[in-house]
Amino acid sequence: MIIFGTKGYLYQLAILTLVCGQCGNPSAHTLRKRVTKFTLFFVPLFPVSTKYVTQCTFCGAEQKVTGEQAEQLQAQAASGGHGGQQSYGQPQQPYQS
Ligand SMILES: [Zn+2]
Protein backbone atom coordinates (compact mmCIF):
# COMPACT_ATOMS: atom_id res chain seq x y z
CA MET A 1 0.00 0.00 0.00
CA ILE A 2 1.31 3.37 -1.02
CA ILE A 3 0.30 6.46 0.88
CA PHE A 4 0.73 9.74 -0.90
CA GLY A 5 -0.72 13.21 -0.83
CA THR A 6 0.22 16.85 -0.67
CA LYS A 7 1.19 19.17 2.12
CA GLY A 8 1.07 22.93 2.14
CA TYR A 9 3.79 25.18 3.52
CA LEU A 10 3.66 28.90 4.10
CA TYR A 11 6.81 30.98 4.32
CA GLN A 12 6.95 34.62 5.20
CA LEU A 13 9.69 36.08 3.03
CA ALA A 14 9.66 39.79 3.77
CA ILE A 15 7.72 42.73 5.08
CA LEU A 16 7.69 45.83 2.93
CA THR A 17 5.91 49.10 2.66
CA LEU A 18 3.79 49.27 -0.47
CA VAL A 19 0.85 51.31 -1.60
CA CYS A 20 -2.06 48.95 -1.40
CA GLY A 21 -4.09 48.47 -4.56
CA GLN A 22 -7.18 47.81 -2.48
CA CYS A 23 -7.27 50.50 0.21
CA GLY A 24 -4.71 52.91 -1.26
CA ASN A 25 -2.73 53.22 1.97
CA PRO A 26 1.06 53.06 1.97
CA SER A 27 1.13 50.31 4.56
CA ALA A 28 3.20 47.28 5.52
CA HIS A 29 2.69 44.27 3.32
CA THR A 30 3.83 40.76 4.02
CA LEU A 31 5.34 38.79 1.17
CA ARG A 32 4.56 35.11 1.49
CA LYS A 33 5.38 31.99 -0.45
CA ARG A 34 2.98 29.11 -0.50
CA VAL A 35 4.47 25.80 -1.49
CA THR A 36 2.49 22.64 -2.03
CA LYS A 37 4.66 19.55 -1.81
CA PHE A 38 3.99 16.05 -2.98
CA THR A 39 4.35 13.61 -0.11
CA LEU A 40 4.95 9.88 -0.16
CA PHE A 41 4.45 8.08 3.12
CA PHE A 42 4.13 11.54 4.70
CA VAL A 43 7.62 12.50 3.53
CA PRO A 44 7.60 15.66 1.41
CA LEU A 45 9.45 14.91 -1.82
CA PHE A 46 9.16 17.79 -4.25
CA PRO A 47 7.10 20.94 -4.69
CA VAL A 48 4.19 20.67 -7.10
CA SER A 49 3.14 24.29 -6.91
CA THR A 50 4.68 27.51 -5.66
CA LYS A 51 2.70 30.70 -5.33
CA TYR A 52 3.64 34.11 -4.08
CA VAL A 53 1.25 36.57 -2.51
CA THR A 54 1.49 39.93 -0.82
CA GLN A 55 -0.98 40.83 1.87
CA CYS A 56 -1.80 44.31 3.08
CA THR A 57 -1.64 44.48 6.88
CA PHE A 58 -4.02 47.44 6.83
CA CYS A 59 -7.01 45.96 5.04
CA GLY A 60 -5.93 42.34 4.63
CA ALA A 61 -6.21 42.31 0.83
CA GLU A 62 -4.11 39.63 -0.82
CA GLN A 63 -2.52 40.01 -4.20
CA LYS A 64 -0.83 37.31 -6.22
CA VAL A 65 2.61 38.09 -7.56
CA THR A 66 4.89 36.18 -9.88
CA GLY A 67 8.14 34.60 -8.75
CA GLU A 68 10.06 37.37 -10.48
CA GLN A 69 8.08 40.07 -8.72
CA ALA A 70 8.58 38.28 -5.42
CA GLU A 71 12.35 38.28 -5.97
CA GLN A 72 12.30 41.98 -6.75
CA LEU A 73 10.25 42.70 -3.66
CA GLN A 74 12.63 40.67 -1.52
CA ALA A 75 15.59 42.55 -2.94
CA GLN A 76 13.77 45.80 -2.27
CA ALA A 77 13.06 44.75 1.31
CA ALA A 78 16.68 43.74 1.84
CA SER A 79 18.18 46.90 0.37
CA GLY A 80 16.36 49.46 2.41
CA GLY A 81 13.54 50.39 4.68
CA HIS A 82 13.08 47.74 7.26
CA GLY A 83 16.62 46.36 7.26
CA GLY A 84 15.50 42.89 8.14
CA GLN A 85 13.48 43.92 11.14
CA GLN A 86 10.61 41.63 11.95
CA SER A 87 8.75 43.98 14.23
CA TYR A 88 5.29 42.86 13.22
CA GLY A 89 5.76 39.48 14.81
CA GLN A 90 2.80 37.71 13.37
CA PRO A 91 2.81 34.04 14.28
CA GLN A 92 3.33 31.67 11.39
CA GLN A 93 0.14 29.98 10.40
CA PRO A 94 0.54 26.55 8.88
CA TYR A 95 -1.10 26.61 5.49
CA GLN A 96 -3.44 23.75 4.79
CA SER A 97 -4.30 23.22 1.17
ZN1 LIG B 1 -4.88 47.58 1.90
Tab-separated table of C-alpha atoms and ligand atoms in Angstrom:
chain	number	residue	atom	x	y	z
A	1	MET	CA	0.000	0.000	0.000
A	2	ILE	CA	1.310	3.370	-1.021
A	3	ILE	CA	0.303	6.462	0.883
A	4	PHE	CA	0.728	9.745	-0.902
A	5	GLY	CA	-0.722	13.209	-0.834
A	6	THR	CA	0.215	16.852	-0.672
A	7	LYS	CA	1.190	19.172	2.124
A	8	GLY	CA	1.066	22.933	2.141
A	9	TYR	CA	3.785	25.178	3.516
A	10	LEU	CA	3.659	28.901	4.103
A	11	TYR	CA	6.807	30.981	4.321
A	12	GLN	CA	6.953	34.622	5.204
A	13	LEU	CA	9.693	36.080	3.028
A	14	ALA	CA	9.658	39.785	3.772
A	15	ILE	CA	7.722	42.730	5.078
A	16	LEU	CA	7.693	45.826	2.928
A	17	THR	CA	5.914	49.099	2.661
A	18	LEU	CA	3.794	49.270	-0.470
A	19	VAL	CA	0.850	51.305	-1.602
A	20	CYS	CA	-2.065	48.947	-1.401
A	21	GLY	CA	-4.090	48.466	-4.555
A	22	GLN	CA	-7.175	47.808	-2.479
A	23	CYS	CA	-7.275	50.496	0.213
A	24	GLY	CA	-4.708	52.910	-1.264
A	25	ASN	CA	-2.733	53.220	1.969
A	26	PRO	CA	1.063	53.065	1.974
A	27	SER	CA	1.135	50.310	4.564
A	28	ALA	CA	3.202	47.285	5.519
A	29	HIS	CA	2.686	44.266	3.317
A	30	THR	CA	3.832	40.763	4.024
A	31	LEU	CA	5.344	38.791	1.165
A	32	ARG	CA	4.564	35.105	1.485
A	33	LYS	CA	5.382	31.995	-0.448
A	34	ARG	CA	2.982	29.107	-0.502
A	35	VAL	CA	4.474	25.798	-1.488
A	36	THR	CA	2.490	22.641	-2.026
A	37	LYS	CA	4.658	19.549	-1.814
A	38	PHE	CA	3.985	16.052	-2.975
A	39	THR	CA	4.354	13.612	-0.111
A	40	LEU	CA	4.948	9.883	-0.160
A	41	PHE	CA	4.446	8.079	3.125
A	42	PHE	CA	4.127	11.542	4.704
A	43	VAL	CA	7.618	12.501	3.530
A	44	PRO	CA	7.601	15.658	1.411
A	45	LEU	CA	9.448	14.906	-1.821
A	46	PHE	CA	9.156	17.794	-4.255
A	47	PRO	CA	7.099	20.939	-4.689
A	48	VAL	CA	4.190	20.674	-7.096
A	49	SER	CA	3.144	24.294	-6.906
A	50	THR	CA	4.683	27.512	-5.661
A	51	LYS	CA	2.700	30.702	-5.329
A	52	TYR	CA	3.644	34.114	-4.076
A	53	VAL	CA	1.251	36.574	-2.515
A	54	THR	CA	1.486	39.927	-0.824
A	55	GLN	CA	-0.975	40.827	1.874
A	56	CYS	CA	-1.801	44.308	3.080
A	57	THR	CA	-1.643	44.476	6.879
A	58	PHE	CA	-4.017	47.439	6.828
A	59	CYS	CA	-7.012	45.959	5.037
A	60	GLY	CA	-5.932	42.339	4.628
A	61	ALA	CA	-6.215	42.307	0.834
A	62	GLU	CA	-4.109	39.627	-0.825
A	63	GLN	CA	-2.522	40.015	-4.203
A	64	LYS	CA	-0.828	37.308	-6.218
A	65	VAL	CA	2.610	38.093	-7.557
A	66	THR	CA	4.895	36.185	-9.878
A	67	GLY	CA	8.141	34.597	-8.748
A	68	GLU	CA	10.056	37.373	-10.482
A	69	GLN	CA	8.085	40.070	-8.717
A	70	ALA	CA	8.576	38.283	-5.422
A	71	GLU	CA	12.350	38.277	-5.966
A	72	GLN	CA	12.300	41.977	-6.755
A	73	LEU	CA	10.248	42.704	-3.657
A	74	GLN	CA	12.631	40.669	-1.524
A	75	ALA	CA	15.592	42.551	-2.943
A	76	GLN	CA	13.771	45.796	-2.268
A	77	ALA	CA	13.062	44.755	1.308
A	78	ALA	CA	16.681	43.735	1.842
A	79	SER	CA	18.182	46.899	0.366
A	80	GLY	CA	16.359	49.464	2.407
A	81	GLY	CA	13.536	50.395	4.675
A	82	HIS	CA	13.081	47.737	7.256
A	83	GLY	CA	16.623	46.357	7.264
A	84	GLY	CA	15.504	42.885	8.138
A	85	GLN	CA	13.478	43.923	11.136
A	86	GLN	CA	10.615	41.627	11.955
A	87	SER	CA	8.751	43.977	14.229
A	88	TYR	CA	5.285	42.860	13.222
A	89	GLY	CA	5.761	39.481	14.808
A	90	GLN	CA	2.796	37.715	13.370
A	91	PRO	CA	2.805	34.039	14.280
A	92	GLN	CA	3.329	31.672	11.392
A	93	GLN	CA	0.139	29.979	10.402
A	94	PRO	CA	0.535	26.549	8.879
A	95	TYR	CA	-1.104	26.606	5.493
A	96	GLN	CA	-3.442	23.750	4.788
A	97	SER	CA	-4.303	23.223	1.174
B	1	ZN	ZN	-4.878	47.582	1.898
